[in-house]
Every structure is written in C-alpha cells, then in structure tokens.
XYZ file of C-alpha atoms in Angstrom:
738
model
C 99.155 -116.695 7.914
C 101.589 -119.071 9.635
C 99.341 -119.481 12.654
C 96.511 -120.595 10.395
C 98.487 -123.234 8.499
C 99.869 -124.605 11.776
C 96.260 -125.256 12.832
C 95.854 -127.808 10.032
C 94.083 -125.511 7.573
C 95.085 -126.076 3.950
C 96.158 -122.784 2.423
C 95.294 -124.028 -1.052
C 91.740 -125.122 -0.267
C 90.576 -122.886 2.515
C 92.293 -119.549 2.231
C 92.195 -116.779 -0.239
C 94.562 -113.954 0.534
C 95.099 -110.806 -1.444
C 97.428 -107.950 -0.708
C 95.498 -104.717 -0.474
C 96.745 -101.447 -1.865
C 97.595 -100.259 1.605
C 99.646 -103.328 2.363
C 96.983 -105.183 4.391
C 95.850 -108.747 3.723
C 92.199 -109.717 3.031
C 91.566 -113.315 4.061
C 88.478 -115.304 3.086
C 87.486 -118.687 4.558
C 85.406 -121.300 2.812
C 83.896 -122.734 5.974
C 81.924 -125.421 4.164
C 85.012 -127.092 2.687
C 87.036 -126.292 5.792
C 84.779 -128.560 7.796
C 84.361 -131.185 5.104
C 86.849 -131.011 2.186
C 84.842 -133.333 -0.071
C 81.563 -131.466 0.384
C 79.666 -130.244 -2.675
C 78.215 -126.741 -2.671
C 74.422 -126.710 -2.072
C 72.117 -126.970 -5.087
C 70.751 -123.637 -6.283
C 67.125 -124.780 -6.385
C 65.979 -121.754 -8.356
C 68.210 -122.710 -11.302
C 66.884 -126.265 -11.748
C 64.720 -127.350 -14.664
C 61.275 -127.971 -13.206
C 58.405 -129.916 -14.747
C 54.931 -128.417 -14.408
C 52.665 -130.654 -12.347
C 49.741 -128.440 -11.425
C 49.062 -124.800 -10.593
C 50.763 -125.182 -7.228
C 53.620 -127.590 -7.829
C 56.599 -128.127 -10.141
C 58.985 -131.052 -9.645
C 62.491 -131.334 -11.115
C 64.121 -134.509 -12.379
C 66.356 -134.265 -9.295
C 63.359 -134.453 -6.965
C 63.427 -130.822 -5.901
C 60.050 -129.110 -5.694
C 58.850 -125.603 -6.470
C 55.656 -124.677 -4.627
C 53.689 -121.582 -5.554
C 52.225 -119.537 -2.717
C 48.935 -118.135 -4.056
C 48.064 -115.422 -1.534
C 49.525 -111.927 -1.102
C 52.356 -111.722 1.439
C 52.199 -108.689 3.724
C 54.451 -110.012 6.461
C 51.852 -112.388 7.891
C 53.970 -115.357 6.811
C 51.662 -117.082 4.318
C 54.406 -117.310 1.696
C 56.094 -119.711 4.101
C 53.082 -121.322 5.794
C 50.916 -122.089 2.765
C 53.657 -124.053 0.932
C 54.294 -125.890 4.222
C 50.771 -127.326 3.989
C 51.428 -128.638 0.498
C 54.904 -129.947 1.321
C 53.575 -131.788 4.376
C 51.124 -133.883 2.424
C 53.419 -134.180 -0.581
C 55.958 -135.754 1.777
C 59.011 -133.925 0.540
C 61.900 -132.600 2.610
C 61.548 -128.880 3.268
C 65.220 -128.378 2.329
C 64.266 -129.451 -1.199
C 61.432 -126.932 -1.545
C 61.703 -123.701 -3.516
C 58.880 -121.240 -2.788
C 57.689 -118.811 -5.465
C 55.051 -116.095 -5.141
C 52.112 -116.931 -7.387
C 50.501 -114.352 -9.659
C 46.789 -113.602 -9.791
C 45.162 -116.704 -11.266
C 41.412 -116.913 -10.821
C 41.217 -120.122 -12.852
C 43.406 -122.196 -10.546
C 43.486 -120.333 -7.226
C 40.668 -119.203 -4.944
C 40.472 -116.358 -2.408
C 43.753 -114.677 -3.301
C 43.226 -112.084 -0.596
C 45.263 -110.975 2.400
C 42.601 -109.822 4.833
C 40.644 -110.938 7.847
C 43.422 -113.294 9.001
C 41.762 -116.018 6.953
C 44.410 -117.227 4.460
C 45.515 -120.339 6.364
C 42.042 -121.075 7.728
C 40.467 -121.142 4.267
C 43.327 -123.032 2.615
C 43.998 -125.607 5.355
C 42.176 -128.488 3.690
C 42.526 -127.393 0.060
C 46.315 -126.997 0.043
C 46.884 -130.194 1.973
C 44.588 -131.936 -0.519
C 46.762 -130.558 -3.330
C 49.895 -132.045 -1.802
C 48.280 -135.383 -0.970
C 46.760 -135.744 -4.440
C 50.101 -135.031 -6.104
C 51.830 -137.596 -3.889
C 49.246 -140.228 -4.769
C 49.712 -139.564 -8.478
C 53.474 -139.992 -8.081
C 52.921 -143.271 -6.214
C 50.522 -144.442 -8.918
C 53.115 -143.693 -11.591
C 55.819 -145.598 -9.694
C 53.464 -148.542 -9.164
C 52.775 -148.653 -12.892
C 56.516 -148.751 -13.597
C 56.927 -151.657 -11.182
C 53.670 -153.279 -12.295
C 52.489 -153.546 -8.696
C 49.408 -152.433 -6.756
C 49.751 -148.765 -5.709
C 48.327 -149.696 -2.309
C 51.522 -151.661 -1.614
C 53.661 -148.534 -2.114
C 54.366 -145.621 0.161
C 56.207 -142.313 -0.087
C 58.373 -140.403 2.362
C 60.838 -137.538 1.916
C 60.431 -137.592 -1.838
C 61.163 -141.327 -2.188
C 58.590 -143.954 -3.210
C 59.101 -147.500 -1.890
C 57.289 -150.716 -2.753
C 56.841 -153.839 -0.652
C 59.976 -155.403 -2.172
C 62.103 -152.503 -1.038
C 62.550 -150.988 -4.495
C 62.703 -147.182 -4.573
C 62.100 -144.384 -7.035
C 62.490 -140.656 -6.450
C 59.721 -138.221 -7.293
C 61.895 -136.905 -10.113
C 62.034 -140.380 -11.660
C 58.293 -140.533 -12.249
C 57.191 -136.895 -12.375
C 56.581 -136.789 -16.128
C 54.518 -139.977 -16.125
C 52.578 -138.917 -13.021
C 51.630 -135.526 -14.447
C 49.480 -137.110 -17.178
C 47.641 -139.574 -14.938
C 44.007 -139.254 -13.927
C 43.630 -137.125 -10.814
C 42.517 -139.332 -7.907
C 39.656 -138.269 -5.656
C 39.185 -138.507 -1.905
C 42.835 -139.058 -1.045
C 43.483 -139.495 2.655
C 45.140 -136.659 4.532
C 47.641 -137.151 7.341
C 46.664 -137.168 10.984
C 48.250 -134.444 13.078
C 50.452 -136.956 14.912
C 52.153 -137.817 11.600
C 53.109 -134.256 10.650
C 56.805 -133.720 9.946
C 56.706 -130.145 8.570
C 53.553 -128.602 10.025
C 54.345 -127.524 13.571
C 58.074 -127.167 12.925
C 60.039 -123.941 13.338
C 60.472 -122.852 9.707
C 62.412 -119.714 8.800
C 60.715 -117.132 6.572
C 61.471 -118.185 2.979
C 62.319 -114.587 2.039
C 64.482 -113.772 5.047
C 67.832 -113.856 3.238
C 66.576 -111.552 0.504
C 64.966 -109.221 3.037
C 68.072 -108.746 5.164
C 70.402 -108.409 2.165
C 68.203 -105.932 0.310
C 67.341 -108.084 -2.677
C 64.403 -106.907 -4.833
C 61.165 -108.248 -3.361
C 58.872 -105.304 -2.753
C 56.782 -103.134 -5.038
C 59.266 -100.287 -4.754
C 61.912 -102.636 -6.157
C 59.926 -103.453 -9.297
C 61.473 -102.170 -12.548
C 61.096 -102.692 -16.288
C 62.863 -101.196 -19.294
C 61.305 -97.947 -20.416
C 59.438 -97.458 -17.138
C 58.769 -93.916 -15.931
C 57.858 -92.713 -12.435
C 54.667 -90.898 -11.510
C 53.940 -88.778 -8.440
C 50.358 -87.641 -7.864
C 49.230 -84.344 -6.344
C 45.919 -84.870 -4.558
C 43.689 -82.374 -2.697
C 45.290 -81.186 0.565
C 41.958 -81.450 2.381
C 39.006 -83.801 2.225
C 36.136 -81.855 0.695
C 38.277 -80.041 -1.892
C 38.620 -80.525 -5.656
C 41.058 -79.160 -8.233
C 40.213 -75.779 -9.772
C 43.424 -75.032 -11.693
C 47.172 -75.620 -11.680
C 50.391 -74.221 -13.100
C 53.129 -76.687 -14.071
C 55.663 -74.124 -15.354
C 58.159 -74.564 -12.518
C 57.591 -78.305 -12.274
C 58.566 -78.803 -15.905
C 61.869 -77.027 -15.264
C 62.966 -79.722 -12.831
C 65.650 -81.933 -14.337
C 64.212 -85.364 -15.093
C 60.580 -84.269 -15.317
C 59.072 -85.528 -18.576
C 55.508 -84.208 -18.450
C 52.662 -83.062 -16.208
C 49.159 -84.432 -16.819
C 45.815 -84.733 -15.063
C 43.738 -87.828 -14.364
C 40.272 -88.335 -12.919
C 37.893 -88.628 -15.857
C 38.057 -92.451 -15.913
C 37.311 -92.583 -12.189
C 34.233 -90.363 -12.513
C 32.858 -92.479 -15.346
C 33.488 -95.646 -13.357
C 31.667 -94.279 -10.287
C 28.767 -93.147 -12.477
C 28.485 -96.670 -13.911
C 27.427 -98.026 -10.524
C 30.006 -100.834 -10.625
C 32.007 -99.525 -7.665
C 32.953 -102.212 -5.113
C 34.096 -101.958 -1.489
C 37.824 -101.750 -2.366
C 37.258 -98.494 -4.233
C 37.999 -95.548 -1.909
C 38.862 -92.586 -4.130
C 38.100 -88.926 -4.599
C 36.463 -88.102 -7.929
C 38.429 -84.893 -8.374
C 41.026 -84.344 -11.085
C 44.546 -84.981 -9.835
C 47.803 -83.572 -11.159
C 50.470 -86.121 -12.074
C 54.165 -85.467 -12.590
C 55.831 -87.946 -14.951
C 59.593 -88.218 -14.515
C 62.648 -90.299 -15.254
C 63.176 -91.133 -11.574
C 61.468 -90.912 -8.196
C 63.450 -87.922 -6.945
C 62.613 -85.841 -10.016
C 58.937 -86.797 -9.759
C 58.735 -85.728 -6.122
C 60.654 -82.487 -6.727
C 58.446 -81.733 -9.693
C 55.305 -82.251 -7.639
C 56.579 -79.878 -4.957
C 57.143 -77.261 -7.656
C 53.537 -77.402 -8.852
C 51.170 -74.551 -8.080
C 47.593 -75.732 -7.638
C 44.346 -74.006 -6.695
C 41.772 -76.102 -4.837
C 38.156 -75.206 -4.235
C 35.644 -76.414 -1.690
C 33.326 -79.118 -2.973
C 31.814 -80.366 0.296
C 32.093 -79.748 4.019
C 35.623 -79.380 5.420
C 35.277 -81.540 8.514
C 37.078 -81.308 11.851
C 37.598 -83.749 14.706
C 35.859 -81.395 17.126
C 32.683 -81.612 15.026
C 32.995 -85.393 14.727
C 33.131 -85.709 18.492
C 29.883 -83.785 18.830
C 28.174 -85.721 16.039
C 29.162 -89.097 17.505
C 27.796 -88.115 20.897
C 24.522 -87.074 19.246
C 24.322 -90.472 17.523
C 24.795 -92.277 20.841
C 22.060 -90.204 22.428
C 19.691 -90.422 19.460
C 17.087 -92.966 18.444
C 18.286 -93.835 14.939
C 20.537 -96.723 15.906
C 20.485 -100.115 14.216
C 20.040 -103.154 16.457
C 22.705 -105.800 15.724
C 21.665 -108.277 18.427
C 19.126 -108.277 21.241
C 18.531 -110.931 23.908
C 16.032 -110.917 26.791
C 14.425 -107.768 28.153
C 17.092 -105.089 28.401
C 14.706 -102.400 29.679
C 13.497 -104.576 32.542
C 17.065 -105.534 33.479
C 18.041 -101.909 33.966
C 14.765 -100.972 35.640
C 15.194 -103.666 38.306
C 18.978 -103.401 38.759
C 20.610 -102.785 42.121
C 23.113 -100.579 40.311
C 23.758 -99.389 36.766
C 27.267 -98.646 35.480
C 27.703 -96.587 32.290
C 30.929 -95.472 30.614
C 31.894 -93.904 27.274
C 35.087 -94.689 25.361
C 36.691 -92.652 22.566
C 39.212 -93.339 19.793
C 40.473 -91.190 16.954
C 41.121 -91.798 13.290
C 44.376 -93.632 12.627
C 46.458 -93.917 9.452
C 47.965 -97.291 8.553
C 51.586 -96.139 8.194
C 52.924 -99.063 6.195
C 56.708 -98.756 6.106
C 56.624 -99.178 2.331
C 54.549 -96.249 1.007
C 51.855 -96.938 -1.578
C 53.153 -97.774 -5.050
C 52.162 -99.776 -8.110
C 53.276 -100.563 -11.645
C 51.037 -100.497 -14.714
C 51.697 -101.009 -18.398
C 48.561 -100.416 -20.447
C 48.666 -101.093 -24.184
C 45.912 -101.480 -26.740
C 46.178 -105.257 -26.430
C 46.873 -106.025 -22.785
C 47.439 -104.642 -19.292
C 50.292 -105.725 -17.053
C 49.999 -104.785 -13.381
C 52.545 -105.465 -10.640
C 52.997 -104.449 -7.038
C 51.794 -104.737 -3.443
C 48.028 -105.123 -3.073
C 45.984 -107.190 -0.621
C 43.048 -107.660 -3.017
C 44.556 -108.489 -6.425
C 41.404 -109.937 -7.974
C 39.302 -106.916 -6.997
C 42.059 -104.628 -8.296
C 42.199 -106.339 -11.674
C 38.398 -106.273 -12.012
C 38.203 -102.557 -11.234
C 40.962 -101.777 -13.741
C 39.071 -103.784 -16.362
C 35.916 -101.753 -15.740
C 37.820 -98.483 -15.378
C 39.537 -98.833 -18.752
C 36.810 -100.888 -20.475
C 39.098 -103.877 -20.915
C 38.588 -107.627 -21.134
C 39.609 -109.082 -17.751
C 41.291 -112.006 -19.522
C 43.800 -109.584 -21.014
C 44.932 -108.293 -17.617
C 47.823 -109.927 -15.744
C 48.777 -109.031 -12.199
C 52.023 -109.894 -10.425
C 52.062 -109.764 -6.643
C 55.171 -108.449 -4.941
C 55.910 -108.739 -1.238
C 54.435 -105.859 0.752
C 56.212 -103.700 3.270
C 53.149 -103.710 5.501
C 49.446 -103.659 4.754
C 47.309 -103.616 7.935
C 44.215 -103.168 5.752
C 45.482 -100.140 3.806
C 46.326 -102.209 0.750
C 42.845 -103.722 0.656
C 41.906 -100.498 -1.124
C 43.441 -100.298 -4.601
C 43.341 -96.542 -5.258
C 47.076 -96.586 -6.069
C 46.472 -99.428 -8.566
C 43.673 -97.554 -10.322
C 45.681 -94.329 -10.474
C 48.687 -96.150 -11.957
C 46.461 -97.797 -14.582
C 44.822 -94.529 -15.593
C 48.204 -92.792 -15.811
C 49.688 -95.524 -18.021
C 46.585 -95.514 -20.190
C 46.967 -91.740 -20.623
C 50.702 -91.571 -21.397
C 50.921 -94.930 -23.206
C 54.015 -95.953 -21.274
C 54.849 -98.373 -18.470
C 54.733 -96.398 -15.229
C 55.320 -96.925 -11.543
C 53.305 -94.700 -9.255
C 55.210 -93.856 -6.075
C 53.635 -92.089 -3.092
C 55.505 -90.376 -0.292
C 54.812 -90.902 3.402
C 53.082 -87.510 3.429
C 50.896 -88.495 0.473
C 49.473 -91.541 2.180
C 49.177 -90.069 5.662
C 47.218 -87.065 4.389
C 45.181 -88.528 1.515
C 44.840 -92.182 2.468
C 42.267 -94.452 4.080
C 41.879 -94.300 7.867
C 40.620 -96.291 10.813
C 37.268 -94.696 11.656
C 36.914 -92.489 14.695
C 34.647 -94.382 17.111
C 32.755 -93.873 20.356
C 31.322 -96.665 22.494
C 28.837 -96.197 25.301
C 28.503 -99.299 27.462
C 25.967 -99.772 30.233
C 25.630 -102.739 32.583
C 22.942 -103.730 35.079
C 24.131 -105.337 38.332
C 21.771 -107.314 40.566
C 22.527 -109.672 43.443
C 26.216 -109.610 42.604
C 25.642 -110.619 38.966
C 25.788 -108.835 35.607
C 22.181 -109.107 34.422
C 22.077 -106.563 31.605
C 24.518 -105.290 28.989
C 23.859 -102.565 26.438
C 26.531 -101.341 24.010
C 26.108 -98.513 21.532
C 28.603 -97.774 18.781
C 28.902 -94.497 16.880
C 31.502 -94.337 14.124
C 32.616 -92.063 11.325
C 32.271 -93.849 8.011
C 30.821 -97.250 8.894
C 30.023 -99.647 11.715
C 31.100 -103.012 13.072
C 30.340 -105.915 10.780
C 27.469 -108.173 11.827
C 29.404 -111.048 13.374
C 31.052 -108.860 16.018
C 27.768 -108.462 17.919
C 27.960 -112.225 18.515
C 31.426 -112.129 20.082
C 31.933 -112.182 23.880
C 29.932 -111.332 25.977
C 27.024 -112.388 23.723
C 25.354 -115.442 25.241
C 26.926 -114.835 28.656
C 24.471 -112.200 29.868
C 20.709 -112.865 29.663
C 19.682 -109.334 28.732
C 21.948 -108.072 25.988
C 21.735 -105.480 23.230
C 24.149 -104.101 20.631
C 23.244 -100.998 18.597
C 25.210 -99.044 16.011
C 25.001 -95.768 14.148
C 27.347 -93.994 11.761
C 28.135 -90.583 10.327
C 28.668 -90.416 6.568
C 31.887 -88.444 6.140
C 33.838 -87.410 3.047
C 36.994 -88.640 4.807
C 37.842 -92.073 3.437
C 37.746 -94.769 6.111
C 38.194 -98.514 6.008
C 39.677 -101.614 7.588
C 42.599 -101.083 9.970
C 44.269 -104.126 11.542
C 41.483 -106.017 13.358
C 38.693 -103.701 12.150
C 36.498 -102.292 14.933
C 37.657 -104.920 17.429
C 40.968 -103.024 17.617
C 39.206 -100.466 19.817
C 36.077 -102.354 20.876
C 38.204 -104.879 22.779
C 39.854 -102.063 24.743
C 36.480 -100.550 25.609
C 34.803 -103.814 26.611
C 37.744 -105.295 28.480
C 38.330 -102.052 30.388
C 34.641 -101.980 31.219
C 34.618 -105.571 32.524
C 37.643 -104.796 34.666
C 35.667 -101.930 36.174
C 32.652 -104.208 36.720
C 34.884 -106.687 38.552
C 36.036 -103.916 40.872
C 32.449 -102.852 41.482
C 31.439 -106.452 42.266
C 34.605 -106.967 44.349
C 35.616 -110.111 42.444
C 38.806 -111.090 40.667
C 38.665 -109.726 37.133
C 39.724 -113.042 35.574
C 37.217 -114.974 37.666
C 34.442 -112.662 36.479
C 35.182 -113.649 32.859
C 35.405 -117.348 33.746
C 32.087 -117.222 35.590
C 30.371 -115.492 32.673
C 31.752 -118.024 30.190
C 29.947 -120.842 32.003
C 26.693 -119.347 30.710
C 27.631 -119.815 27.050
C 29.026 -123.338 27.241
C 26.824 -125.819 25.427
C 24.795 -123.048 23.805
C 22.553 -123.990 20.894
C 22.666 -120.424 19.573
C 24.345 -120.847 16.194
C 24.993 -117.110 15.958
C 27.522 -117.217 18.797
C 30.944 -116.992 17.164
C 33.298 -117.983 19.969
C 33.712 -121.076 22.140
C 33.165 -120.704 25.873
C 35.392 -123.707 26.545
C 38.227 -122.591 24.276
C 38.170 -119.098 25.747
C 38.224 -120.555 29.257
C 41.210 -122.752 28.403
C 43.029 -119.761 26.925
C 42.353 -117.611 29.984
C 43.519 -120.336 32.369
C 46.722 -120.766 30.372
C 47.604 -117.072 30.487
C 46.694 -116.923 34.187
C 49.198 -119.702 34.850
C 51.982 -118.530 32.517
C 51.558 -114.884 33.497
C 51.738 -115.609 37.257
C 48.506 -113.720 37.827
C 48.477 -112.242 41.318
C 51.898 -113.686 42.198
C 54.233 -110.948 41.015
C 56.896 -109.259 43.113
C 56.209 -105.988 44.863
C 56.027 -102.988 42.557
C 54.749 -104.953 39.552
C 51.136 -104.237 38.600
C 49.085 -106.431 36.313
C 46.220 -105.948 33.890
C 44.183 -108.636 32.180
C 42.289 -108.710 28.895
C 40.799 -111.482 26.749
C 39.173 -111.293 23.364
C 37.954 -113.423 20.487
C 38.339 -112.190 16.925
C 39.161 -113.652 13.516
C 38.146 -117.095 14.826
C 40.921 -117.031 17.444
C 40.804 -116.827 21.246
C 43.480 -114.665 22.884
C 44.152 -113.674 26.505
C 46.862 -111.278 27.688
C 48.375 -110.113 30.952
C 50.407 -106.896 31.022
C 53.000 -106.304 33.744
C 53.948 -102.685 34.440
C 56.087 -100.835 36.942
C 56.138 -97.147 37.766
C 59.087 -94.897 37.041
C 58.800 -91.281 38.139
C 55.072 -91.866 38.433
C 54.716 -93.015 34.834
C 53.864 -96.537 33.646
C 56.604 -98.679 32.145
C 55.381 -101.851 30.450
C 57.847 -104.623 31.241
C 56.161 -107.717 29.882
C 53.040 -108.987 28.150
C 52.149 -112.657 28.489
C 49.955 -113.981 25.703
C 47.937 -117.204 25.503
C 46.370 -118.177 22.191
C 44.057 -120.861 20.907
C 44.465 -120.781 17.141
C 44.102 -124.517 16.579
C 47.080 -126.310 15.039
C 50.055 -123.978 14.806
C 51.393 -124.391 11.277
C 54.663 -122.524 11.793
C 55.478 -121.584 15.407
C 58.174 -119.132 14.294
C 55.778 -117.195 12.105
C 52.936 -117.509 14.615
C 54.986 -115.948 17.410
C 56.129 -113.171 15.092
C 52.528 -112.318 14.268
C 51.425 -112.285 17.881
C 54.423 -110.323 19.117
C 53.937 -107.775 16.362
C 50.209 -107.532 17.010
C 50.718 -106.916 20.722
C 53.347 -104.222 20.148
C 51.188 -102.617 17.457
C 48.211 -102.624 19.814
C 50.179 -101.169 22.704
C 51.880 -98.528 20.575
C 48.720 -97.185 19.033
C 46.718 -97.330 22.262
C 49.382 -95.429 24.169
C 50.737 -92.946 21.656
C 48.915 -92.656 18.315
C 46.835 -89.512 17.871
C 45.369 -88.263 14.608
C 42.832 -85.555 13.964
C 41.436 -83.270 11.277
C 40.996 -79.513 11.076
C 39.017 -78.131 8.144
C 39.466 -81.382 6.252
C 43.254 -81.513 6.724
C 45.039 -84.121 8.873
C 47.093 -82.726 11.736
C 50.078 -84.969 10.965
C 51.959 -85.630 7.760
C 54.859 -87.789 8.892
C 56.471 -89.468 11.882
C 57.917 -86.197 13.185
C 54.433 -85.341 14.470
C 52.713 -88.736 14.483
C 53.903 -90.681 17.516
C 54.675 -94.390 17.203
C 56.023 -96.727 19.872
C 59.821 -96.606 20.094
C 62.217 -99.490 20.441
C 63.109 -98.714 24.051
C 59.401 -98.674 24.922
C 58.644 -102.186 23.679
C 58.101 -104.790 26.404
C 59.012 -108.444 26.315
C 56.185 -110.441 24.720
C 55.926 -114.067 25.805
C 53.607 -116.274 23.728
C 52.013 -119.585 24.727
C 49.749 -121.747 22.554
C 46.824 -123.864 23.684
C 47.626 -127.298 22.270
C 44.924 -129.095 20.306
C 44.384 -130.716 16.913
C 41.688 -128.362 15.669
C 41.957 -126.653 12.284
C 44.026 -123.443 12.284
C 42.438 -120.026 12.691
C 43.699 -116.465 12.155
C 46.824 -114.911 13.677
C 47.668 -111.705 11.801
C 45.150 -109.624 13.750
C 43.812 -111.321 16.938
C 46.829 -110.481 19.098
C 46.211 -106.736 18.745
C 42.693 -106.146 20.185
C 43.338 -107.309 23.781
C 46.629 -105.400 24.160
C 45.259 -101.933 24.872
C 42.831 -103.216 27.489
C 45.501 -105.238 29.305
C 47.751 -102.169 29.559
C 44.908 -99.838 30.580
C 43.830 -102.238 33.324
C 47.425 -102.536 34.551
C 47.691 -98.748 34.685
C 44.542 -98.653 36.804
C 46.009 -101.302 39.115
C 49.102 -99.132 39.552
C 47.603 -95.658 39.700
C 43.882 -96.124 40.359
C 43.278 -94.271 37.109
C 40.707 -95.447 34.578
C 41.393 -94.524 30.959
C 38.489 -93.970 28.589
C 40.192 -92.386 25.613
C 43.058 -93.330 23.346
C 45.884 -92.459 23.162
C 46.721 -92.941 26.816
C 49.596 -90.452 26.642
C 47.109 -87.551 26.699
C 45.885 -88.691 30.119
C 49.276 -88.040 31.671
C 49.815 -84.506 30.401
C 53.414 -85.381 29.606
C 55.453 -85.161 26.441
C 56.139 -88.873 26.613
C 55.177 -91.999 28.484
C 57.784 -94.606 29.185
C 56.819 -97.831 27.438
C-alpha cells in the first residue's frame, strides 16, 4: 500500500482495498481516473433515449446513433459491416454508434438472409443510400433552422456546419428532420473519402461473446418457457411404429411426452413446400421438461419401435450408384462449347481422373435450437436461423396462420455453414408449442443434429482433358451427386471460356437422406477436383502450374459471353499477387508448395500452401491467400472470414469422413468424427487486391481452393496424387500432422 501512494497514486480516488477473511488485501484500480482524474465515465449508449428516424436508424438528443443490422449474424460479420455502410454515409463517429440486431421485417428490409455470401454485396448501395439520405434530411432541417440554403451546409462526425461557421449536432435537429420529405438521388461518397469503410473495426458483439453474455439462441429465455427434446428416427428410411414413455415420465423435471408430425404431413400434402423445408414426415416423440437436462434424460429413457418405410441406404451403394451415373447417358448438359467429341478424337493425349467426396455434417458449435410461443392470436418465434422470412412463411402455412400475426426475433448464431438455411428446428418448435399451448424452446444435442440433420451431398467428379500441341483443347466434366447437383452458374466458372471445346454434365441420385447447402455448396469439393486436375495437366505439359492458369485466362479476357461469371483480368491479378506474396518457387529447401485458384460467390481467390515433411507425413506450415473481393468494408472481419474458410477447407479435406450403413450415420459426435485440431492449423496470411469495385462475398470463397492447394503441395512433396477426401485415408495412419 505504501509503495503505491509513494508513486503519486491517490488512495482516495484510485484505490479500493478490502481486507479478506483470510487476512489478504483485494486492491482494485480505476485506471481511467488514474490516468485522467477529471475524466467522465463513457456514455452507456444502450441506455440513451433514442428518436426513431427510419427502420435502420435512431438518433438520440445527444447525437448518438443506434443502427439496426437487418441480416442474420452467423459469424460472418454483417452485424458489424452492414451498420458500417450506414454510418459511413451518415457521417457519424463510429464510437457514437450502437448496433442492434434487427428482427424480421419484410415491410422495411429486403433479403434478410444469411446465405451465398451475398449480404454485403446486395446491401452495398442500399444501406449507404439509407445513411446518405438521413444525413441530407438532417442537413435540410439545420438549414431550415438557420434559414439558409441547404447546399451551403455540410456534415461531418455528427456535426452540421453552415458557411458562416455555425454548427448544430444531429441530436439538435433529429426531431425536425424525421418529419421532412425524403430526398431522392442523394450523392454517395467516393471511396477516397471513406472514413469508416476500410477501417479495422472490432466485432460489435465481441465483449458479450468473450464474457458469456446472452446473445445466442441457446441463451434465449422467457417466463413460463419449457424445454423440448425431440426423438427422431435413428435411420433414414424409418418411421415411428410405437413408443413407451413410462420411464421417461419418471425422470424428475419431465412434464409430458407428446408426438408431432401431423401438421408436417398436411403441409407437405398441400404442395406449398419450399426449398428450406427438409423434414421427415414421420411422427416424432417429444419430451417436454422444466429444463434441458431433464428433457435430454427423458428422451434417453424413451422406448421406441421404428419400422422401415423406404430403403435403408449405405455409402457403399451410393458409391456404386454414382459411378453408374457417370458412366450412363442420362446426364443433363449445363454448358457446352465447341465440338468436344472432335477435340478428344484428334487429341495427342487424353487425361481422365475421378474424384470422390463423402457426405459431411455441418457441425455448428451451437446445436440446433429455437423458441416458439403459439397462441390463438399470435406467434412469437426467436432463435438462430439463416432464412427468417422463409421460416415465418412456412410456420404460417403449417399452422394456418396469418403471416402478419407472426413475429420473429433473430439471435446470433453459433455457426451456420448452410445448416440453418433449413428451418426444420423452427417448424418443430412451432408445432410443439401449438400442441402444448405453452412457450417452448426446442434444444437438440450434438448427436441429434449429426445423425438426423442435413448433409453436404456425396459427390463424384470425372474430368477428362484433351491435349494437343502442348495446349488444353478439350475439357469434359461430369458430376454425380446424392440429392442434387451444382446450380447453373457454376458451369460458367473457370475454366469456362478458357478452353474452346468444353462440356459440363450432371446427374443425381434421389436419396431419402436429407442433403443441402454446406459452406460454398458444390464448389467446396469441385474446386479441389478441378484444381488438382489442372496441377496434373501442368505436370503432363511440363509447364509451371501457375503459368498454365495464367495462359488459359488470356483466352477469356474481353469475352462477350455474358454467361461467364468470373473476370479473367481480376483472376490474373489475384494469382499474380499470391505468387508474389507466397514466394512461389523461392522457398527454402524442404518446403514444398501447392497452388490453387478459384472463383465463387463473385470473389476471386488464389492460395499457396507450404508444407514440410515430418516422419514422412505432411505438415502444413503456412497458407498464403490473395483475394479480390472489391472494396474491403472491414479488414478485420474480412481476414477472419478468409482465415476461417481456409482452416475449414483444410480440416475437412484432410480429416472429415462421414458415411452411412443401413440408413444410419457412422458418427454421432466428435469422438468419432475427426475435425482439424489447434496444433494442426497453419499460419494463414491474407492479402487483398486493391481496387474501388463494389464488394463481393467473403464468408465462403476462401474455402474451395484450400483443399486443392494442400493436395498439390502433398504431391510436390511425395509425388502422390490424391483423388479422394479425406486425405488422411491415403496415408493409412491414425493421424496426419496438420
């Protein structure tokens, strides 16, 4: 204590000491006042009295601003980035902005979806327009107060100034501005004038996340709420025959055991089903309890009898079926250029390879959950869902309700990756609440979602290339997938337009296993297959693998083909950047490199993986990433997305394996389903191509090239081509060092 006071600290102002029961002293420092005794504690923005301005913005009399983020937040950073767009054009200091998650509001917001890495791309102009329009209305109100021409006024950092030097804060005119006519065609800032966009902005929820404050669906609570746990069929192809709830009802905290399913069957029969609806039509047994633990224990105590309703499928059969599709003649042509038959007939050499990938679960760290309170007058929904509008519409049809009487709150999501595009957990929660007439939160376990969820389809690609006079003259790709095929635009990604004779064909097997979007749908594996194949073509042609891509891209530059989705020039710039930053071909001895480049979700990405060998096994040391995503709204969030995408891509390509036997998944939890481990994660170094083009997607594009870069590096080190994921199976070892 003496040593502190001798160092000019005031005991009265800066120390709080209390004698503990054991005789020790607990000392607390107020560092803010220690550095500046007259300082005032920061304003708690959330406690201010805000005035409604529009659906996006509220402004307090003190000039602080609340901005509503309209889209679902699944960790992709839109809750930070979207308000940044508004704040930029509004010209308010970011330190004076309070961000609030918006609820579903189809009257004022558009495209409230988290999917396809499109949130920022679609809102880039609209949200900036919102901020700029609000600023102009505030300027107009100030000009009216001063009785001057609004064109002689300007605004910056929440302060409006006229030509005489007079000033008014936004809070001084907010009430008058809110009732003014909304101006049209306001001018947006040029990129050189940005003060918020392009800055390193910390995630607006970070403090709450790291201190465990309630943000996620699992945190959501209301008075009188009960918990529901659902018992679903243990195998795809089974339905409920009977059940015994005697033991379940003995569990302390269990309130009741019910069944649901009738509403779902009626809804399916109505023909209204949309793409977000991925559900079994069987009856399901639901345990209603006072708490989550009792609900889960009660479910485990249930005795249920399931009967076969359709084929109990196995991965071994899928593999055979997919091969038959590739070799059959019932494929759908997605794109065809030139004369593919002639190209192969006249080729000096033909290269053909087949690539395999398995089903994959999404494995969101926050298991599926949702809250529903259905009454005779209204429905209140709350929780983590990527497609809130679709979810509300299905619930309205499911329960024969007026959509205007349904409200939906969006919570932050502990991961999505496409799984929460499908609202089965929302529809179950709504049907349960409708049945028991109580507010309920449905909570799934990890095992529930891994065994009865929605999966990345199992896919096979067969790629064939014609080589003539040292050039790639023909390219033919066939896709066979369980439960769906690549969407139409993908056939127009690289190398479409680069090779004169080009054909993409697809075919699918209709399975009873539910499949759907999984981070970077289809391209998550297609990029590995194609980029591995081009690396092999480069070896066959005895040219540098990067130079092969650059040479091919010259053929698509200046194309008039409006179907081509990517830019040859932007991809070239991205590749050259990663080649430079990744020191391609200039590494020290013992470091082996692999290259991959891919366009998806409107973004061009190139990656170089550096690996070394340890005991004959590959160790990934570093991945260098170059990205052209247009203007980078928030570099902090952008890097996070790309780093996460790369690690996700590497982890699943190297380790993730998932299969079915008689309709049952082979893994139920992380004890048998292998994910990348912390000590296996490489350094990921991200570089952005600088331009002033509108932003494109970032949540997904970093993932597709990762597997190919690593596979090509492994070949450089070991001379071993990999055609099947996960790579770990190629090494016949219990683990591969990452």
